[in-house]
mmCIF file of C-alpha atoms in Angstrom:
data_model
loop_
_atom_site.group_PDB
_atom_site.id
_atom_site.type_symbol
_atom_site.label_atom_id
_atom_site.label_comp_id
_atom_site.label_asym_id
_atom_site.label_seq_id
_atom_site.Cartn_x
_atom_site.Cartn_y
_atom_site.Cartn_z
ATOM 1 C CA MET A 220 -118.478 -57.896 -4.898
ATOM 2 C CA LYS A 221 -120.425 -54.844 -4.091
ATOM 3 C CA ILE A 222 -119.495 -55.077 -0.390
ATOM 4 C CA ALA A 223 -115.828 -55.248 -1.515
ATOM 5 C CA LYS A 224 -116.277 -52.124 -3.424
ATOM 6 C CA TYR A 225 -118.011 -50.390 -0.430
ATOM 7 C CA ILE A 226 -115.155 -51.374 1.827
ATOM 8 C CA ALA A 227 -112.721 -50.042 -0.591
ATOM 9 C CA LEU A 228 -114.470 -46.867 -1.036
ATOM 10 C CA LEU A 229 -114.762 -46.432 2.727
ATOM 11 C CA LEU A 230 -111.082 -47.028 3.053
ATOM 12 C CA LEU A 231 -110.309 -44.361 0.442
ATOM 13 C CA LEU A 232 -112.668 -42.128 2.073
ATOM 14 C CA THR A 233 -111.033 -42.732 5.575
ATOM 15 C CA ALA A 234 -107.698 -42.111 3.941
ATOM 16 C CA LEU A 235 -108.669 -38.914 2.385
ATOM 17 C CA THR A 236 -110.276 -37.576 5.571
ATOM 18 C CA PHE A 237 -107.154 -38.594 7.466
ATOM 19 C CA CYS A 238 -104.836 -36.730 4.783
ATOM 20 C CA ILE A 239 -107.203 -33.651 4.958
ATOM 21 C CA PHE A 240 -106.844 -33.782 8.788
ATOM 22 C CA ILE A 241 -103.078 -34.045 8.817
ATOM 23 C CA ALA A 242 -103.035 -31.289 6.145
ATOM 24 C CA THR A 243 -104.964 -28.865 8.402
ATOM 25 C CA LEU A 244 -102.241 -29.600 11.444
ATOM 26 C CA SER A 245 -99.685 -26.876 11.663
ATOM 27 C CA ALA A 246 -96.347 -27.753 10.377
ATOM 28 C CA ASP A 247 -94.607 -25.449 12.898
ATOM 29 C CA TYR A 248 -93.569 -26.821 16.210
ATOM 30 C CA THR A 249 -91.688 -25.846 19.445
ATOM 31 C CA VAL A 250 -90.512 -28.491 21.767
ATOM 32 C CA VAL A 251 -88.813 -27.490 25.058
ATOM 33 C CA ARG A 252 -87.442 -29.511 28.012
ATOM 34 C CA SER A 253 -85.434 -28.513 31.138
ATOM 35 C CA LYS A 254 -83.419 -29.989 33.978
ATOM 36 C CA ILE A 255 -81.583 -29.032 37.085
ATOM 37 C CA ILE A 256 -78.025 -30.328 36.748
ATOM 38 C CA LYS A 257 -75.638 -30.412 39.759
ATOM 39 C CA THR A 258 -72.459 -29.165 37.678
ATOM 40 C CA PRO A 259 -71.533 -25.483 37.537
ATOM 41 C CA LYS A 260 -72.810 -23.338 34.731
ATOM 42 C CA ALA A 261 -69.536 -22.730 33.028
ATOM 43 C CA THR A 262 -68.579 -26.481 32.973
ATOM 44 C CA ILE A 263 -71.766 -27.487 31.560
ATOM 45 C CA TYR A 264 -71.696 -24.675 28.760
ATOM 46 C CA ASN A 265 -68.043 -25.739 27.842
ATOM 47 C CA PHE A 266 -68.977 -29.364 27.639
ATOM 48 C CA VAL A 267 -72.245 -28.881 25.477
ATOM 49 C CA ASN A 268 -70.336 -26.371 23.298
ATOM 50 C CA ASP A 269 -67.901 -28.935 22.112
ATOM 51 C CA PHE A 270 -69.590 -31.332 19.719
ATOM 52 C CA LYS A 271 -67.041 -34.127 20.441
ATOM 53 C CA ASN A 272 -68.971 -34.507 23.652
ATOM 54 C CA TRP A 273 -72.236 -35.188 22.272
ATOM 55 C CA GLU A 274 -71.672 -38.782 21.982
ATOM 56 C CA GLU A 275 -71.426 -39.057 25.567
ATOM 57 C CA PHE A 276 -74.925 -37.831 26.311
ATOM 58 C CA GLY A 277 -76.896 -37.620 22.878
ATOM 59 C CA SER A 278 -79.742 -40.314 23.217
ATOM 60 C CA TRP A 279 -79.820 -40.787 19.361
ATOM 61 C CA LYS A 280 -76.390 -42.497 19.498
ATOM 62 C CA GLN A 281 -77.932 -45.143 21.758
ATOM 63 C CA ASP A 282 -80.878 -45.487 19.531
ATOM 64 C CA ASP A 283 -78.860 -45.834 16.490
ATOM 65 C CA PRO A 284 -75.399 -47.591 17.486
ATOM 66 C CA GLU A 285 -74.348 -48.014 13.784
ATOM 67 C CA MET A 286 -74.440 -44.374 13.429
ATOM 68 C CA LYS A 287 -71.105 -43.018 11.926
ATOM 69 C CA ILE A 288 -70.162 -39.564 13.115
ATOM 70 C CA SER A 289 -67.667 -37.146 11.359
ATOM 71 C CA TYR A 290 -65.935 -34.146 13.018
ATOM 72 C CA PRO A 291 -64.375 -31.296 11.162
ATOM 73 C CA ALA A 292 -61.340 -29.294 12.522
ATOM 74 C CA ILE A 293 -63.463 -26.995 14.701
ATOM 75 C CA THR A 294 -66.071 -28.643 17.025
ATOM 76 C CA SER A 295 -66.623 -25.779 19.511
ATOM 77 C CA GLY A 296 -67.705 -22.270 19.353
ATOM 78 C CA ILE A 297 -69.136 -20.333 16.348
ATOM 79 C CA GLY A 298 -68.803 -22.071 13.214
ATOM 80 C CA ALA A 299 -68.399 -25.543 14.867
ATOM 81 C CA SER A 300 -70.192 -28.601 13.362
ATOM 82 C CA TYR A 301 -70.387 -32.328 12.985
ATOM 83 C CA SER A 302 -72.380 -34.738 10.888
ATOM 84 C CA TRP A 303 -73.606 -38.149 10.917
ATOM 85 C CA LYS A 304 -74.908 -41.156 8.982
ATOM 86 C CA GLY A 305 -76.883 -44.114 10.007
ATOM 87 C CA PRO A 306 -79.759 -46.494 9.249
ATOM 88 C CA ASN A 307 -82.200 -43.905 10.470
ATOM 89 C CA GLY A 308 -80.993 -41.078 8.188
ATOM 90 C CA SER A 309 -78.172 -38.397 7.946
ATOM 91 C CA GLY A 310 -77.866 -34.908 9.033
ATOM 92 C CA ASN A 311 -75.627 -32.284 10.575
ATOM 93 C CA LEU A 312 -75.556 -29.720 13.279
ATOM 94 C CA LYS A 313 -73.780 -26.307 13.312
ATOM 95 C CA THR A 314 -73.276 -23.738 15.926
ATOM 96 C CA ILE A 315 -74.218 -20.221 14.663
ATOM 97 C CA ALA A 316 -74.106 -18.114 17.793
ATOM 98 C CA VAL A 317 -72.842 -18.356 21.372
ATOM 99 C CA LYS A 318 -73.018 -16.172 24.581
ATOM 100 C CA GLU A 319 -70.270 -17.367 26.921
ATOM 101 C CA ASN A 320 -71.745 -19.505 29.983
ATOM 102 C CA ASP A 321 -75.055 -18.294 28.978
ATOM 103 C CA SER A 322 -76.634 -19.573 25.787
ATOM 104 C CA ILE A 323 -75.868 -21.508 22.607
ATOM 105 C CA HIS A 324 -77.739 -21.268 19.172
ATOM 106 C CA GLN A 325 -77.512 -24.326 16.663
ATOM 107 C CA ARG A 326 -78.979 -25.156 13.385
ATOM 108 C CA MET A 327 -79.790 -28.750 12.398
ATOM 109 C CA GLU A 328 -80.523 -30.483 9.257
ATOM 110 C CA LEU A 329 -81.960 -34.015 9.407
ATOM 111 C CA ASN A 330 -83.150 -35.971 6.338
ATOM 112 C CA GLY A 331 -83.591 -32.620 4.462
ATOM 113 C CA GLU A 332 -85.664 -31.054 7.349
ATOM 114 C CA LYS A 333 -84.205 -28.078 9.249
ATOM 115 C CA SER A 334 -84.701 -26.913 12.736
ATOM 116 C CA GLU A 335 -83.026 -24.754 15.367
ATOM 117 C CA PHE A 336 -81.647 -25.511 18.686
ATOM 118 C CA PHE A 337 -81.556 -23.041 21.652
ATOM 119 C CA TRP A 338 -79.458 -23.913 24.822
ATOM 120 C CA THR A 339 -79.788 -21.632 27.905
ATOM 121 C CA PHE A 340 -77.943 -22.211 31.280
ATOM 122 C CA LYS A 341 -79.103 -20.502 34.383
ATOM 123 C CA ASP A 342 -77.697 -20.581 38.007
ATOM 124 C CA THR A 343 -80.145 -22.070 40.358
ATOM 125 C CA LEU A 344 -79.342 -22.408 44.167
ATOM 126 C CA GLY A 345 -75.835 -23.624 43.455
ATOM 127 C CA LYS A 346 -76.880 -25.802 40.548
ATOM 128 C CA THR A 347 -77.722 -25.125 36.882
ATOM 129 C CA LYS A 348 -81.085 -25.041 35.185
ATOM 130 C CA VAL A 349 -80.233 -26.369 31.491
ATOM 131 C CA THR A 350 -83.146 -25.567 28.984
ATOM 132 C CA TRP A 351 -82.995 -27.053 25.620
ATOM 133 C CA LEU A 352 -85.512 -25.783 23.012
ATOM 134 C CA THR A 353 -86.130 -26.679 19.286
ATOM 135 C CA LYS A 354 -88.123 -24.897 16.665
ATOM 136 C CA GLY A 355 -89.043 -26.347 13.172
ATOM 137 C CA LYS A 356 -91.334 -27.077 10.303
ATOM 138 C CA MET A 357 -92.582 -30.621 9.675
ATOM 139 C CA SER A 358 -92.816 -32.219 6.238
ATOM 140 C CA PHE A 359 -96.116 -33.857 5.445
ATOM 141 C CA GLY A 360 -94.615 -37.297 5.968
ATOM 142 C CA THR A 361 -93.255 -36.370 9.413
ATOM 143 C CA LYS A 362 -96.702 -35.069 10.492
ATOM 144 C CA ILE A 363 -98.219 -38.426 9.338
ATOM 145 C CA TYR A 364 -95.452 -40.400 11.319
ATOM 146 C CA THR A 365 -95.603 -38.290 14.535
ATOM 147 C CA SER A 366 -99.543 -38.504 14.541
ATOM 148 C CA PHE A 367 -99.197 -42.328 15.122
ATOM 149 C CA ILE A 368 -96.918 -41.987 17.973
ATOM 150 C CA GLY A 369 -98.322 -39.214 20.060
ATOM 151 C CA GLY A 370 -97.088 -36.114 18.366
ATOM 152 C CA ILE A 371 -93.862 -34.323 17.595
ATOM 153 C CA ASP A 372 -93.560 -33.092 21.190
ATOM 154 C CA ARG A 373 -93.640 -36.665 22.506
ATOM 155 C CA LEU A 374 -91.086 -37.787 19.950
ATOM 156 C CA ILE A 375 -88.504 -34.911 20.471
ATOM 157 C CA GLY A 376 -89.285 -34.368 24.062
ATOM 158 C CA ASN A 377 -88.376 -37.867 24.956
ATOM 159 C CA SER A 378 -85.238 -37.622 23.204
ATOM 160 C CA PHE A 379 -84.297 -34.526 24.998
ATOM 161 C CA GLU A 380 -85.293 -35.840 28.339
ATOM 162 C CA ARG A 381 -83.118 -38.932 28.038
ATOM 163 C CA SER A 382 -80.311 -36.723 26.589
ATOM 164 C CA LEU A 383 -80.465 -34.199 29.692
ATOM 165 C CA VAL A 384 -80.453 -37.172 32.132
ATOM 166 C CA ASN A 385 -77.432 -38.596 30.347
ATOM 167 C CA LEU A 386 -75.704 -35.188 30.434
ATOM 168 C CA ASP A 387 -76.248 -34.758 34.102
ATOM 169 C CA HIS A 388 -74.873 -38.364 34.867
ATOM 170 C CA THR A 389 -71.948 -37.971 32.395
ATOM 171 C CA LEU A 390 -70.808 -34.449 33.842
ATOM 172 C CA ASP A 391 -71.219 -35.884 37.518
ATOM 173 C CA PHE A 392 -69.047 -38.765 36.926
ATOM 174 C CA GLU A 393 -66.659 -37.552 34.243
ATOM 175 C CA ILE A 394 -65.736 -34.047 35.786
ATOM 176 C CA ASN A 395 -66.032 -34.991 39.352
ATOM 177 C CA THR A 396 -64.019 -38.360 39.177
ATOM 178 C CA PHE A 397 -60.325 -37.179 39.656
ATOM 179 C CA SER A 398 -57.141 -37.736 41.525
ATOM 180 C CA ILE A 399 -54.063 -35.620 42.100
ATOM 181 C CA LYS A 400 -50.641 -36.823 43.219
ATOM 182 C CA VAL A 401 -47.580 -34.764 44.113
ATOM 183 C CA GLU A 402 -44.740 -36.849 42.860
ATOM 184 C CA GLY A 403 -41.815 -34.799 44.118
ATOM 185 C CA ILE A 404 -38.486 -33.451 42.476
ATOM 186 C CA VAL A 405 -37.619 -34.200 39.012
ATOM 187 C CA GLN A 406 -35.452 -32.882 36.203
ATOM 188 C CA LYS A 407 -37.592 -31.616 33.504
ATOM 189 C CA SER A 408 -36.459 -31.541 29.885
ATOM 190 C CA VAL A 409 -37.975 -29.769 27.097
ATOM 191 C CA GLY A 410 -35.502 -28.974 24.255
ATOM 192 C CA PHE A 411 -36.532 -27.675 20.956
ATOM 193 C CA PHE A 412 -40.402 -26.901 20.500
ATOM 194 C CA ILE A 413 -42.754 -24.698 18.450
ATOM 195 C CA GLN A 414 -45.260 -22.555 20.342
ATOM 196 C CA LYS A 415 -47.885 -20.152 19.859
ATOM 197 C CA THR A 416 -48.901 -17.528 22.561
ATOM 198 C CA ILE A 417 -52.269 -15.927 23.193
ATOM 199 C CA ASN A 418 -54.159 -13.819 25.793
ATOM 200 C CA SER A 419 -57.245 -15.601 27.054
ATOM 201 C CA LYS A 420 -59.766 -15.730 29.904
ATOM 202 C CA ILE A 421 -58.908 -18.506 32.332
ATOM 203 C CA THR A 422 -62.114 -20.269 31.775
ATOM 204 C CA ASP A 423 -61.447 -20.529 28.046
ATOM 205 C CA VAL A 424 -58.041 -21.954 28.370
ATOM 206 C CA PRO A 425 -59.115 -25.606 27.715
ATOM 207 C CA ARG A 426 -60.988 -24.573 24.615
ATOM 208 C CA ASN A 427 -58.447 -22.419 23.301
ATOM 209 C CA SER A 428 -55.527 -24.859 23.988
ATOM 210 C CA ARG A 429 -57.258 -27.263 21.921
ATOM 211 C CA ILE A 430 -57.674 -25.017 19.054
ATOM 212 C CA ILE A 431 -54.155 -23.849 19.204
ATOM 213 C CA SER A 432 -52.832 -27.538 19.462
ATOM 214 C CA ASN A 433 -54.752 -28.276 16.195
ATOM 215 C CA ASN A 434 -53.044 -25.273 14.526
ATOM 216 C CA LEU A 435 -49.615 -26.423 15.634
ATOM 217 C CA PHE A 436 -50.256 -29.980 14.468
ATOM 218 C CA ASN A 437 -51.364 -28.739 11.093
ATOM 219 C CA PHE A 438 -48.400 -26.653 10.917
ATOM 220 C CA LEU A 439 -46.032 -29.579 11.544
ATOM 221 C CA SER A 440 -47.818 -31.858 9.263
ATOM 222 C CA LYS A 441 -47.812 -29.198 6.573
ATOM 223 C CA ASN A 442 -44.040 -28.545 6.790
ATOM 224 C CA ASN A 443 -43.155 -32.324 7.472
ATOM 225 C CA ILE A 444 -41.795 -31.680 10.927
ATOM 226 C CA GLY A 445 -41.818 -34.756 13.424
ATOM 227 C CA THR A 446 -42.806 -34.304 16.888
ATOM 228 C CA ASN A 447 -40.742 -35.233 19.921
ATOM 229 C CA GLY A 448 -43.295 -35.470 22.772
ATOM 230 C CA LYS A 449 -46.669 -34.567 24.025
ATOM 231 C CA PRO A 450 -48.178 -31.037 23.558
ATOM 232 C CA PHE A 451 -47.843 -28.793 26.724
ATOM 233 C CA ILE A 452 -48.877 -25.577 28.139
ATOM 234 C CA ILE A 453 -46.727 -22.596 29.496
ATOM 235 C CA TYR A 454 -48.331 -20.234 31.830
ATOM 236 C CA ASN A 455 -46.658 -16.928 31.167
ATOM 237 C CA SER A 456 -48.792 -14.877 33.472
ATOM 238 C CA THR A 457 -51.961 -15.122 35.090
ATOM 239 C CA ASP A 458 -54.560 -12.479 36.678
ATOM 240 C CA GLU A 459 -57.135 -14.460 38.668
ATOM 241 C CA LYS A 460 -58.980 -11.517 39.750
ATOM 242 C CA ASN A 461 -59.873 -10.529 36.194
ATOM 243 C CA ASN A 462 -60.068 -14.018 34.944
ATOM 244 C CA LEU A 463 -57.173 -13.379 32.358
ATOM 245 C CA THR A 464 -54.112 -15.271 31.512
ATOM 246 C CA ASN A 465 -51.216 -15.230 28.824
ATOM 247 C CA PHE A 466 -50.305 -18.688 27.872
ATOM 248 C CA SER A 467 -48.421 -20.602 25.132
ATOM 249 C CA ILE A 468 -49.167 -23.948 23.666
ATOM 250 C CA GLY A 469 -46.026 -25.887 22.771
ATOM 251 C CA ILE A 470 -45.057 -29.086 20.947
ATOM 252 C CA PRO A 471 -41.710 -30.683 21.254
ATOM 253 C CA ILE A 472 -39.786 -31.225 18.023
ATOM 254 C CA ARG A 473 -36.537 -33.268 17.112
ATOM 255 C CA ASN A 474 -34.548 -30.371 15.532
ATOM 256 C CA GLU A 475 -34.497 -26.667 15.907
ATOM 257 C CA ILE A 476 -36.372 -24.552 13.301
ATOM 258 C CA ILE A 477 -36.169 -20.862 12.481
ATOM 259 C CA THR A 478 -39.622 -19.041 11.853
ATOM 260 C CA SER A 479 -40.034 -15.522 10.346
ATOM 261 C CA PRO A 480 -40.330 -12.534 12.721
ATOM 262 C CA GLU A 481 -43.916 -12.004 11.713
ATOM 263 C CA SER A 482 -45.049 -15.568 12.302
ATOM 264 C CA GLU A 483 -47.570 -16.317 15.215
ATOM 265 C CA ILE A 484 -45.908 -19.708 15.368
ATOM 266 C CA VAL A 485 -42.428 -19.732 16.643
ATOM 267 C CA GLY A 486 -39.286 -21.912 17.240
ATOM 268 C CA SER A 487 -38.180 -22.072 20.804
ATOM 269 C CA ASN A 488 -35.745 -23.936 23.035
ATOM 270 C CA LEU A 489 -35.881 -24.649 26.670
ATOM 271 C CA ALA A 490 -33.042 -25.945 28.845
ATOM 272 C CA PRO A 491 -33.692 -28.670 31.503
ATOM 273 C CA PHE A 492 -34.742 -27.427 34.941
ATOM 274 C CA GLN A 493 -35.545 -28.831 38.380
ATOM 275 C CA ALA A 494 -39.205 -28.980 39.239
ATOM 276 C CA ILE A 495 -41.837 -30.429 41.534
ATOM 277 C CA LYS A 496 -44.018 -32.822 39.431
ATOM 278 C CA THR A 497 -47.764 -33.224 40.081
ATOM 279 C CA THR A 498 -49.946 -35.636 38.174
ATOM 280 C CA LEU A 499 -53.752 -34.754 37.759
ATOM 281 C CA LYS A 500 -55.848 -37.727 36.377
ATOM 282 C CA GLY A 501 -59.295 -36.066 35.385
ATOM 283 C CA ASP A 502 -60.776 -32.936 34.007
ATOM 284 C CA TYR A 503 -58.902 -29.831 33.350
ATOM 285 C CA SER A 504 -61.341 -27.901 35.865
ATOM 286 C CA HIS A 505 -59.179 -29.255 38.724
ATOM 287 C CA THR A 506 -56.012 -27.621 37.369
ATOM 288 C CA LYS A 507 -56.263 -24.867 40.121
ATOM 289 C CA GLU A 508 -56.420 -27.477 42.831
ATOM 290 C CA ALA A 509 -53.430 -29.509 41.354
ATOM 291 C CA LEU A 510 -51.255 -26.332 41.238
ATOM 292 C CA ALA A 511 -52.335 -25.350 44.851
ATOM 293 C CA LYS A 512 -51.414 -28.832 46.107
ATOM 294 C CA THR A 513 -48.055 -28.487 44.528
ATOM 295 C CA ARG A 514 -47.343 -25.191 46.032
ATOM 296 C CA THR A 515 -48.346 -26.541 49.473
ATOM 297 C CA TYR A 516 -45.795 -29.254 49.081
ATOM 298 C CA ILE A 517 -43.057 -26.737 47.976
ATOM 299 C CA LEU A 518 -43.738 -24.499 50.938
ATOM 300 C CA LYS A 519 -43.262 -27.667 53.316
ATOM 301 C CA SER A 520 -40.227 -28.842 51.599
ATOM 302 C CA ASN A 521 -36.572 -27.474 51.166
ATOM 303 C CA TRP A 522 -37.398 -25.792 47.682
ATOM 304 C CA ASN A 523 -38.495 -22.410 46.658
ATOM 305 C CA GLU A 524 -40.580 -21.740 43.550
ATOM 306 C CA ASP A 525 -38.247 -20.438 40.604
ATOM 307 C CA SER A 526 -39.722 -17.891 38.618
ATOM 308 C CA SER A 527 -36.619 -17.859 36.268
ATOM 309 C CA ASN A 528 -38.435 -20.922 34.501
ATOM 310 C CA PRO A 529 -42.180 -21.259 33.535
ATOM 311 C CA ILE A 530 -44.611 -23.345 34.884
ATOM 312 C CA ILE A 531 -45.498 -26.276 32.393
ATOM 313 C CA ALA A 532 -48.302 -28.681 32.065
ATOM 314 C CA VAL A 533 -47.934 -31.565 29.657
ATOM 315 C CA TYR A 534 -51.047 -33.118 28.289
ATOM 316 C CA SER A 535 -50.045 -36.754 28.504
ATOM 317 C CA ILE A 536 -53.410 -38.124 27.680
ATOM 318 C CA SER A 537 -55.852 -35.632 26.422
ATOM 319 C CA LYS A 538 -59.050 -35.269 24.261
ATOM 320 C CA ARG A 539 -56.894 -36.026 21.159
ATOM 321 C CA GLU A 540 -56.699 -39.792 22.510
ATOM 322 C CA ILE A 541 -59.991 -40.135 24.501
ATOM 323 C CA ASN A 542 -63.080 -38.271 25.039
ATOM 324 C CA ASN A 543 -63.621 -39.284 28.656
ATOM 325 C CA PRO A 544 -62.353 -36.400 30.944
ATOM 326 C CA SER A 545 -61.977 -38.795 33.780
ATOM 327 C CA LYS A 546 -59.433 -40.568 31.873
ATOM 328 C CA TRP A 547 -57.245 -37.583 30.964
ATOM 329 C CA ILE A 548 -53.848 -37.283 32.546
ATOM 330 C CA THR A 549 -52.008 -33.794 32.946
ATOM 331 C CA GLU A 550 -48.520 -33.587 34.320
ATOM 332 C CA PHE A 551 -47.708 -30.295 35.940
ATOM 333 C CA PHE A 552 -44.155 -29.079 36.551
ATOM 334 C CA ILE A 553 -43.456 -26.029 38.803
ATOM 335 C CA PRO A 554 -39.744 -24.858 38.727
ATOM 336 C CA VAL A 555 -37.976 -24.737 41.971
ATOM 337 C CA LYS A 556 -34.599 -23.938 43.492
ATOM 338 C CA PRO A 557 -33.039 -24.952 46.843
ATOM 339 C CA LYS A 558 -34.425 -23.053 49.748
ATOM 340 C CA TYR A 559 -31.358 -22.970 51.679
ATOM 341 C CA TYR A 560 -28.086 -22.168 49.819
ATOM 342 C CA THR A 561 -24.797 -21.672 51.583
ATOM 343 C CA PRO A 562 -21.897 -20.401 49.090
ATOM 344 C CA LYS A 563 -18.712 -22.136 49.411
ATOM 345 C CA PRO A 564 -15.929 -20.043 51.052
ATOM 346 C CA LEU A 565 -13.195 -18.876 48.511
ATOM 347 C CA GLU A 566 -10.011 -20.692 48.858
ATOM 348 C CA GLU A 567 -6.802 -18.582 49.023
ATOM 349 C CA SER A 568 -4.478 -18.921 45.931
ATOM 350 C CA ILE A 569 -0.928 -19.333 46.666
ATOM 351 C CA SER A 570 1.474 -18.408 43.865
ATOM 352 C CA THR A 571 4.295 -20.905 43.325
ATOM 353 C CA GLU A 572 6.035 -18.688 41.044
ATOM 354 C CA ALA A 573 9.592 -17.568 42.275
ATOM 355 C CA ILE A 574 9.753 -13.887 43.521
ATOM 356 C CA THR A 575 12.597 -12.204 41.975
ATOM 357 C CA PRO A 576 13.814 -9.285 44.217
ATOM 358 C CA ASN A 577 14.196 -6.026 42.697
ATOM 359 C CA PRO A 578 17.816 -5.056 41.826
#
């Protein structure tokens, strides 16, 4: 009996000693991991900046396949967020600051514990060095748990390392798997549509077009207006030297609508026109190459580009339907007119009326 009491006392003293040891450990932590990724910096930044892409590379989704993820209307840029629930707990992540193509600052809450995420993207010999750093404060329970598995650095660091490897593989396959097919002359119909026009950096067009599309769909839903086709982009003007463009996002509708003059969303109509159609299957980063191949085709054909009609790109399959960029389908239509045109000679008109001589 005395032996049992001694053993119990020894275990209690051991537990107390362990708790005291844990209590003396700093609750603050910093974990950082880096990886060289083959994809250009701007592409990685835009991919990471959109939370809808995180399912593609986040290791926690693989560890917790029953996790349920919820997305709000805004998933990229400042104010973007997403949340999750699963057997291992619940949490949310929010973007609080960004520096374009350079860095992202995010704030996470997981099971009541808060932490900060910092992403940086640096050019490195034609590749990109991606650094992911987190700072936070552990609860007493987390300190106990991590002490048995090698520490907080090992726990989070392993997750970061796996996620960065996934990010590299995802971008390499999803971004670089694409095809471009010039399909030739077609008659393009648009009809009635609503549109919103903005000025933007060319590199921001994919992100801004998604934001505008969501605004337009919300407008249609709120006003009970039915759609009549896929969203499309109209390239109004482009200044590649200064990375600037003016473009409109349109959504076809069944009937004409009239909007107020001060409205950012306006009703429009576009008559059918002849165009050379090109289909891009893959990420939007290959848009420039798709347009270049189309123009090369036009130069070698019996057509000239027709500036009286706009260049249109239809998002046939986009991020609204599937997250994988390699499966997106965009149809480009560059307006054309015949290169060689010979007007028909005017025919002489012969009067059949009788001529009455002057008296």
